[in-house]
Coordinates of C-alpha atoms in Angstrom, one line a residue:
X25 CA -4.0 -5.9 -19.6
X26 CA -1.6 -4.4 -17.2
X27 CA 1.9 -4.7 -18.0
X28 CA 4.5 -4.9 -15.2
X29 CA 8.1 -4.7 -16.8
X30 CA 11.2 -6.0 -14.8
X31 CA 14.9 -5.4 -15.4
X32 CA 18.0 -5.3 -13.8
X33 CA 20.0 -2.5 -11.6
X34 CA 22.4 -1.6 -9.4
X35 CA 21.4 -0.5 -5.8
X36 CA 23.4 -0.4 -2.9
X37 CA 26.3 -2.0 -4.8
X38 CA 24.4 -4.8 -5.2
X39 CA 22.3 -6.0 -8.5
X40 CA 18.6 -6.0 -8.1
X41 CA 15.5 -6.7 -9.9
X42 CA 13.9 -3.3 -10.6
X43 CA 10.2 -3.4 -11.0
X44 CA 8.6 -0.6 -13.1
X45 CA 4.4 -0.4 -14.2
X46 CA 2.4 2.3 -15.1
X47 CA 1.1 4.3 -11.4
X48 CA -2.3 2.3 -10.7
X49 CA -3.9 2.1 -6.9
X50 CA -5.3 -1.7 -8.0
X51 CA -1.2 -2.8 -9.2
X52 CA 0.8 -0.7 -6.2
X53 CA -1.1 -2.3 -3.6
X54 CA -0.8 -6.0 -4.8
X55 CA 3.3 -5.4 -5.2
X56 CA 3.8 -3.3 -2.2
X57 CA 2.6 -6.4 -0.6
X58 CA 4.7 -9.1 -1.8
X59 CA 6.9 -10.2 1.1
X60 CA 10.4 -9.5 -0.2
X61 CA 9.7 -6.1 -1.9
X62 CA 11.7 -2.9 -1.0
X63 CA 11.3 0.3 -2.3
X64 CA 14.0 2.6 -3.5
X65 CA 13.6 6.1 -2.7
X66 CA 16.7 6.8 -5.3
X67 CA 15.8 5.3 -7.9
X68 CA 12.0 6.2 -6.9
X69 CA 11.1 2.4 -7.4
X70 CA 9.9 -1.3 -6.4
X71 CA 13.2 -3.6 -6.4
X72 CA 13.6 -7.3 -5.4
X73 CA 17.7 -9.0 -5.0
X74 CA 18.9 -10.6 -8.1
X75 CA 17.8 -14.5 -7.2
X76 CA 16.2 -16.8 -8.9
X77 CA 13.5 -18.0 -6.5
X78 CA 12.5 -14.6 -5.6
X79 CA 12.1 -13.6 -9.4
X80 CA 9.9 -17.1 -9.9
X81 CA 8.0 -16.5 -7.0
X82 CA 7.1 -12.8 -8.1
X83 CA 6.7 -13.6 -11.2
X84 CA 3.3 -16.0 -10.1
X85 CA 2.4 -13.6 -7.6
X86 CA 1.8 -11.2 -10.3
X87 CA 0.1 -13.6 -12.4
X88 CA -2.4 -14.9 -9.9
X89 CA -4.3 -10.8 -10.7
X90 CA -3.2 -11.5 -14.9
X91 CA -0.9 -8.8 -15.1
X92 CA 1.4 -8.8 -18.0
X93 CA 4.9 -9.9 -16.8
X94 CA 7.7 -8.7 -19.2
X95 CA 11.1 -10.1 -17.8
X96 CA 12.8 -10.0 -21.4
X97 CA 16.0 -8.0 -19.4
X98 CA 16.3 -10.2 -17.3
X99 CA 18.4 -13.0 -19.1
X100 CA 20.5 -14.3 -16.6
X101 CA 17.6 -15.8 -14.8
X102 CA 15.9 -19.1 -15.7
X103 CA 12.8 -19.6 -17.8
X104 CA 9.0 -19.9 -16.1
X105 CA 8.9 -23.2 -17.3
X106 CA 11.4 -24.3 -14.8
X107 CA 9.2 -23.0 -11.9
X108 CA 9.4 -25.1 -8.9
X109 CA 7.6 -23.7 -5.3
X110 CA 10.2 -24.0 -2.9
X111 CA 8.9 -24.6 1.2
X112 CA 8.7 -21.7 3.0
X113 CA 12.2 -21.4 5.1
X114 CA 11.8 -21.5 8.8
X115 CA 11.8 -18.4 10.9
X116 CA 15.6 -18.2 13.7
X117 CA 13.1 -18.7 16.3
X118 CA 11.7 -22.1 14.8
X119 CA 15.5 -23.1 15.1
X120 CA 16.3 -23.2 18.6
X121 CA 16.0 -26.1 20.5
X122 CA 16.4 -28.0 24.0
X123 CA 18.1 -25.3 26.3
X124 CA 18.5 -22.2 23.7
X125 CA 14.4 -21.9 23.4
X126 CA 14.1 -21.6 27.0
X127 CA 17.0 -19.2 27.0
X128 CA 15.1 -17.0 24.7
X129 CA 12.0 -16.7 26.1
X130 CA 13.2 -16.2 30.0
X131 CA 15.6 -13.5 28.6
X132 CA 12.0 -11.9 27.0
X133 CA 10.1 -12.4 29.8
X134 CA 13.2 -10.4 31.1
X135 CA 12.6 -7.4 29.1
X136 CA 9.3 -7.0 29.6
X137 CA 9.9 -6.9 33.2
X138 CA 12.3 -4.5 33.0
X139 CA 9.2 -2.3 31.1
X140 CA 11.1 -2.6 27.5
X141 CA 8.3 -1.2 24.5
X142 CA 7.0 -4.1 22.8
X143 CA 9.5 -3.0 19.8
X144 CA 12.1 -3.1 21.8
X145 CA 11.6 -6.8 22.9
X146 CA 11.1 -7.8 19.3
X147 CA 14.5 -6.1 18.2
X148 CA 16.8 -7.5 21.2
X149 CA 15.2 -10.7 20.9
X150 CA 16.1 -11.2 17.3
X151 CA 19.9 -10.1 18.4
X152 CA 20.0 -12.9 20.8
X153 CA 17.9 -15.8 18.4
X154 CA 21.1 -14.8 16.3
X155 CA 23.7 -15.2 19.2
X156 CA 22.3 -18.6 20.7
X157 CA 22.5 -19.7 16.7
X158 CA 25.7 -18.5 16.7
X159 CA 27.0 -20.2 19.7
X160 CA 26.0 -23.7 18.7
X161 CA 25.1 -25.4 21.9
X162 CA 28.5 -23.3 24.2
X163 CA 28.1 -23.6 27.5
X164 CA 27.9 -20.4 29.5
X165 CA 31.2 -20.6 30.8
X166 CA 32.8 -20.7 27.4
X167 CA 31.0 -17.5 26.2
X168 CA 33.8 -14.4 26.5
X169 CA 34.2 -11.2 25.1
X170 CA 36.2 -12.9 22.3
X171 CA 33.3 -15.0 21.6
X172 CA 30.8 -12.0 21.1
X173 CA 33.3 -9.5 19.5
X174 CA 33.3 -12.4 16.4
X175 CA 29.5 -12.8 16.5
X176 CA 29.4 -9.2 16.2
X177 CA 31.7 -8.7 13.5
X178 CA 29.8 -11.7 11.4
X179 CA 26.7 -10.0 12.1
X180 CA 27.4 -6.9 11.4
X181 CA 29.6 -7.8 8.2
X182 CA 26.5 -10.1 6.5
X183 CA 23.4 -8.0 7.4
X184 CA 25.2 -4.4 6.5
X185 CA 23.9 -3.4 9.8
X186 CA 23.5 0.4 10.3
X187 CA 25.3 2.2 13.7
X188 CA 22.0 2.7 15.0
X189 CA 21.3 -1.0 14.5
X190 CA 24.9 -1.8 15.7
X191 CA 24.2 0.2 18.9
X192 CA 21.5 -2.0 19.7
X193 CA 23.0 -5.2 19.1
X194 CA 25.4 -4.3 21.9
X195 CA 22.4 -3.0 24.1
X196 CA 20.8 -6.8 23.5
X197 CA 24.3 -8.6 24.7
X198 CA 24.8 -6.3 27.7
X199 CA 21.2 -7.4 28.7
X200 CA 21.5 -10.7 27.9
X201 CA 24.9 -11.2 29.8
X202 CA 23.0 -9.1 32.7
X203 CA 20.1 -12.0 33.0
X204 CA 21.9 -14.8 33.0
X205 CA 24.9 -14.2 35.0
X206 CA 27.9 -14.7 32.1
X207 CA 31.1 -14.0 33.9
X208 CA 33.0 -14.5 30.9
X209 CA 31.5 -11.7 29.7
X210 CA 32.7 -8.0 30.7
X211 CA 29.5 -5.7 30.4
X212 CA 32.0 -2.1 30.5
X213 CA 34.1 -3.6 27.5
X214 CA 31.1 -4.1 25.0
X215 CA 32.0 -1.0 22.9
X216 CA 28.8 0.8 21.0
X217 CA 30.0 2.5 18.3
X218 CA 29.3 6.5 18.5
X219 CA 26.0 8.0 17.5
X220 CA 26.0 9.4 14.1
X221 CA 25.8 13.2 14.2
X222 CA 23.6 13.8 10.5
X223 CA 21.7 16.3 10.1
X224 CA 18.3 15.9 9.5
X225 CA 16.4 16.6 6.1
X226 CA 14.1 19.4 6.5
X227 CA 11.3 20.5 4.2
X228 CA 10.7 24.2 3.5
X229 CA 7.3 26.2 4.6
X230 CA 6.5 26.7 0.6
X231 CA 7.3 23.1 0.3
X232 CA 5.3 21.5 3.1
X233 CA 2.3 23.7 1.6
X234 CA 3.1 22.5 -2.1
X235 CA 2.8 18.6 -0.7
X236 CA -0.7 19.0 1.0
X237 CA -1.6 21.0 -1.9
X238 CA -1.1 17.8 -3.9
X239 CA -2.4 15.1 -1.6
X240 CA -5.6 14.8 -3.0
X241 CA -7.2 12.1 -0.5
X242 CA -8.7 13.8 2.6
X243 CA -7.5 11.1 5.2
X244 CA -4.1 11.5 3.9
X245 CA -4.0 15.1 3.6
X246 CA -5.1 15.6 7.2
X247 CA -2.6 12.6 7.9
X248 CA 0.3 14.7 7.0
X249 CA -1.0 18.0 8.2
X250 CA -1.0 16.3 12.0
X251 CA 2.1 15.4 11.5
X252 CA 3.5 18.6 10.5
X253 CA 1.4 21.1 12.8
X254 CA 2.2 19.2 15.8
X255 CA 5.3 17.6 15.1
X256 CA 3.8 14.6 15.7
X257 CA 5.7 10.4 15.1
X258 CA 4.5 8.3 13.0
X259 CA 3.7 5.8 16.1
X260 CA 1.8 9.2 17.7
X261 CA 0.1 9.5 14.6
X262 CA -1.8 6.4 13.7
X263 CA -2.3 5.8 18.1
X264 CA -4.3 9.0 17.9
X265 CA -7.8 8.9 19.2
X266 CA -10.8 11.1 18.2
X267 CA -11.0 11.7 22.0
X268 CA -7.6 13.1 22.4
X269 CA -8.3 16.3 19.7
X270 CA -9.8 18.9 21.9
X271 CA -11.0 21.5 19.3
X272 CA -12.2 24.4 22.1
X273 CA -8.4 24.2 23.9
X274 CA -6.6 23.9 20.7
X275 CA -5.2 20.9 21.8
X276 CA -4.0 17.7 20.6
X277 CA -3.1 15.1 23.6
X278 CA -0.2 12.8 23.3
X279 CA -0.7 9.2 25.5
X280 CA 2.4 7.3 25.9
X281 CA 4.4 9.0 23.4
X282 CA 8.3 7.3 22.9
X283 CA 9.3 7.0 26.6
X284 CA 6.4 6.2 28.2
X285 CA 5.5 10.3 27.9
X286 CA 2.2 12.3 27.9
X287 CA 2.1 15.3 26.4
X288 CA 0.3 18.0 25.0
X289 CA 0.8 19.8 21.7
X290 CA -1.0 22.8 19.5
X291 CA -3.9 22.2 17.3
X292 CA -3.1 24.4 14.7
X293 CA -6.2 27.2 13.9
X294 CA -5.6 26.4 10.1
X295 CA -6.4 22.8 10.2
X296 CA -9.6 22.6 12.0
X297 CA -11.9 23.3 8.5
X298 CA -9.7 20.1 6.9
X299 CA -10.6 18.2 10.1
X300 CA -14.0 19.3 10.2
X301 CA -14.8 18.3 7.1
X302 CA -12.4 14.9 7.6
X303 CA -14.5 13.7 11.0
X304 CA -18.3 14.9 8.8
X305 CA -16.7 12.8 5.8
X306 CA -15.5 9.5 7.1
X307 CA -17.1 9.6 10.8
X308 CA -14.0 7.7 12.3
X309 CA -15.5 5.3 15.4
X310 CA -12.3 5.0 17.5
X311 CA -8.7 6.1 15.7
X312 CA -8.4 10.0 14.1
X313 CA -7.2 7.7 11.0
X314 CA -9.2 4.0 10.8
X315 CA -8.5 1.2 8.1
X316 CA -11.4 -0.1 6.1
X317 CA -12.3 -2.4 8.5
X318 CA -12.0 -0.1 11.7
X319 CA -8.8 -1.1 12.2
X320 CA -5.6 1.1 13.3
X321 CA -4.1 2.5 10.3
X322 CA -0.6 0.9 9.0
X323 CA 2.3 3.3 9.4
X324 CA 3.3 1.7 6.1
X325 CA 0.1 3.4 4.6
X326 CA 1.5 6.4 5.1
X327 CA 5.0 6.2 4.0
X328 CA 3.5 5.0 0.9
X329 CA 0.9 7.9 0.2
X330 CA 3.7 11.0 1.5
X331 CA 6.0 9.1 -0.9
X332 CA 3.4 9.7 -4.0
X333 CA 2.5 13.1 -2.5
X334 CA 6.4 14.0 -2.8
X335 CA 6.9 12.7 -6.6
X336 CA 3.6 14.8 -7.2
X337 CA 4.6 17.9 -5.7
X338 CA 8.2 17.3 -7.2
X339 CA 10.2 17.4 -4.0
X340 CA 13.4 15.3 -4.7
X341 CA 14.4 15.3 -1.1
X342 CA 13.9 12.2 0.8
X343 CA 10.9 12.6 3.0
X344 CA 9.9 10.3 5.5
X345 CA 7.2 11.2 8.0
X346 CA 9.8 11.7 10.3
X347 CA 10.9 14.6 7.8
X348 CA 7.6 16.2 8.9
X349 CA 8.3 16.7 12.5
X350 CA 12.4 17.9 12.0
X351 CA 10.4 20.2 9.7
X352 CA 7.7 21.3 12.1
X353 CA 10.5 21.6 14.8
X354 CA 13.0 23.6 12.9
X355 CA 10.5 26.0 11.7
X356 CA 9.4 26.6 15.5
X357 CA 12.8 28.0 15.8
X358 CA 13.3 29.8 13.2
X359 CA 10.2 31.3 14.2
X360 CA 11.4 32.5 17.5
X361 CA 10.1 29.4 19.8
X362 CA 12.5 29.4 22.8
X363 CA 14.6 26.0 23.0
X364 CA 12.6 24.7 26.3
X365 CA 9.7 25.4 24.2
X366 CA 10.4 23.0 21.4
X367 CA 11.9 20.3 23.8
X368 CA 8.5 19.8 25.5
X369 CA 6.3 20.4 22.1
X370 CA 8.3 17.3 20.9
X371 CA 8.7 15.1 24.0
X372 CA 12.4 15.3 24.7
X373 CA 14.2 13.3 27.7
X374 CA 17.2 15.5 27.4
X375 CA 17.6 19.0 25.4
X376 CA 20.7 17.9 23.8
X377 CA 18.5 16.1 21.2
X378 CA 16.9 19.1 20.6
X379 CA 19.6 21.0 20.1
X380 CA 20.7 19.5 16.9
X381 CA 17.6 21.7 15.3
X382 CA 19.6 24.8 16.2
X383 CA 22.1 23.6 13.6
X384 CA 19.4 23.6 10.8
X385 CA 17.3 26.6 11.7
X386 CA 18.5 29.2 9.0
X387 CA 16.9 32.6 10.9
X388 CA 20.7 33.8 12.2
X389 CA 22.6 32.3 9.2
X390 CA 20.8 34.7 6.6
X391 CA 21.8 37.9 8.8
X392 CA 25.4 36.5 8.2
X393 CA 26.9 38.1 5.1
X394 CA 29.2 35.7 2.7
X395 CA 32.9 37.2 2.3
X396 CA 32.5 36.8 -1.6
X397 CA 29.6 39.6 -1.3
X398 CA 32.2 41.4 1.1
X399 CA 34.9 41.2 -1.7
X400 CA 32.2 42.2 -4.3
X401 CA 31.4 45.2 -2.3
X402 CA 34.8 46.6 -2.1
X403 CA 34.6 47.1 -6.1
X404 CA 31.2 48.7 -6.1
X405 CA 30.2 52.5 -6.7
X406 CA 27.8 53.9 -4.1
X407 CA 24.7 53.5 -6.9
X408 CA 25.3 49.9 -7.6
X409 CA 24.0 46.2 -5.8
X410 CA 25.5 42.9 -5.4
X411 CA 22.9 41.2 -7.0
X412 CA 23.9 43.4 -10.0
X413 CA 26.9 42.1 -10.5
X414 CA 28.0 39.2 -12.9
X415 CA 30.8 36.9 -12.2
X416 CA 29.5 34.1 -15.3
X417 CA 31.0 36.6 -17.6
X418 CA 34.7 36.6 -18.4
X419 CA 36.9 38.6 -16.7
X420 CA 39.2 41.0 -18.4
X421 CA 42.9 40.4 -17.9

């Protein structure tokens, strides 16, 4: 019998259920899909909150496929025995009423007219379910910038939103106030806050080689080879058509890329045996990568087999597939690729978001000498190296 063990942990500065089992395919797939389950690249494991109901109602999720449940750590929560289902809690959208529920869907029938992603409309859409929750039946002409600056705050304070998040919060009040003619609201004085300036992660060349190396599955090894050889997104990815490889140009085309963007990028010369042998082995129909049933593949499906890839291949960075393509674009430069170049390989609006790969790329930084080895050298005899000299050993005083 399979034996799932839970305890308790601190993540995020919160405690949570931590949910550890020896590495099956048959166990990983049933707990990945459990509605309330995160996973922790950290701590490199399954978590749930600290809560009662969500612990009961894991604990017979796991039970309905007889896996061993050992919850001895967790002492604080109550016993099966007092297992009661609870109803399933309404959706913000199944809580508007009257007025608010029109509100909502004109203001989505506004977005898509304005030719918002589908995304998009789902994201602002939730932001404004909140604010007409929020509001509590206000009439229009009582909503002010005093009003929304509070809703944001609350928001913001309860969900732990990120700035990226944050940013498009505002972007969903400046729209809404836009569509339905608020007055009390002043569009200019809705302050974003600035863009984070982090640097991306980026995988080495000997690393990137290491992780297909241990990717095993041929659908997921090509999977991340795509990625990487044509700096491809994860959305890009799993849209891909069989019709859009062209194997005699080399070319991989790009339809409606983020922005609404076509492009064309390089089929690398060194992947067309794996995709040979990919297209002979699981004859895909439509999609480069197909479910079981035919189907588009999930983007979670990925994140999950690159994450088991990485433990594998013993990279403790934090990959995502987005990792990939900062990879695949830093390498370009470092490789010589002019900045134009890169900006159209990877669909960039502006070159400014390209740029920030010129901070990563390590070509010019290596020809830059550290001032400790220019100290060094100013006590070295003509015969002698650097490298050849120890400064773990004690100095003589």
């Amino acid at each position: 019998m399979i034996k799932v063990r839970l305890s308790s942990f601190v993540h995020r500065g919160r405690r949570q259920i931590k949910v550890d089992f020896p590495y099956s395919e048959e166990v990983n797939d049933h707990i990945k899909k459990f509605p309330k389950i995160r996973w922790s690249r950290t701590h490199q494991c399954f978590y749930l909150p600290y809560n009662q109901v969500l612990f009961l109602e894991f604990y017979a999720y796991l039970r309905e496929r007889n896996f061993f449940v050992d919850y001895q750590q967790l002492n604080g929560l109550k016993t099966i025995s007092k297992y009661k289902k609870r109803e399933p809690r309404k959706s913000l959208i199944e809580l508007l009423e009257g007025r608010y529920l029109e509100i909502y869907k004109e203001y989505k029938v506004y977005l898509q007219g304005l030719r918002h992603s589908p995304n998009t409309v789902a994201v602002y859409g939730h932001f404004i379910v909140a604010f007409l929750l929020f509001l509590k039946e206000k009439r229009p002409a009582a909503i002010d910038n005093p009003v929304v600056q509070r809703f944001v705050e609350q928001l913001v304070s309860d969900k732990g939103y990120s700035i990226s998040s944050h940013r498009q919060l505002i972007s969903a009040i400046k729209h809404f106030a836009e569509r339905f003619n608020i007055s009390g609201i002043e569009v200019t004085s809705l302050k974003r806050p600035s863009k984070q300036n982090r640097l991306p992660v980026v995988l080495s060349q000997q690393e990137v080689i290491s992780l297909l190396r241990h990717t095993a599955n041929l659908k997921h090894r090509l999977a991340l080879a795509l990625i990487y050889s044509a700096g491809l997104r994860i959305s890009e990815l799993i849209h891909l058509r069989k019709a859009d490889i062209d194997i005699d140009r080399r070319q991989v085309r790009i339809e409606r890329g983020k922005g609404r963007k076509d492009r064309y990028v390089i089929l690398a010369e060194s992947i067309l045996p794996l995709l040979q042998n990919y297209l002979q082995t699981y004859r895909p129909r439509h999609f480069m990568l197909e479910g079981n049933a035919g189907d588009m593949y999930s983007a979670g499906s990925v994140r999950n087999f690159l994450r088991r890839s990485c433990f594998k291949a013993g990279i403790k960075k934090q990959v995502t597939p987005h990792t990939l393509r900062h990879s695949y674009a830093t390498h370009l430069i470092e490789n010589g690729v002019g900045l134009r170049h890169v900006q159209e390989l990877l669909g960039h609006a502006k070159p400014e978001t390209t740029m920030i790969y010129t901070h990563i790329a390590k070509k010019d930084l290596l020809q830059i000498r550290s001032p400790l080895d220019e100290a060094v050298l100013q006590f070295l005899e003509p015969d002698k190296h650097p490298t050849k000299i120890s400064l773990s050993g004690r100095f003589k005083g």
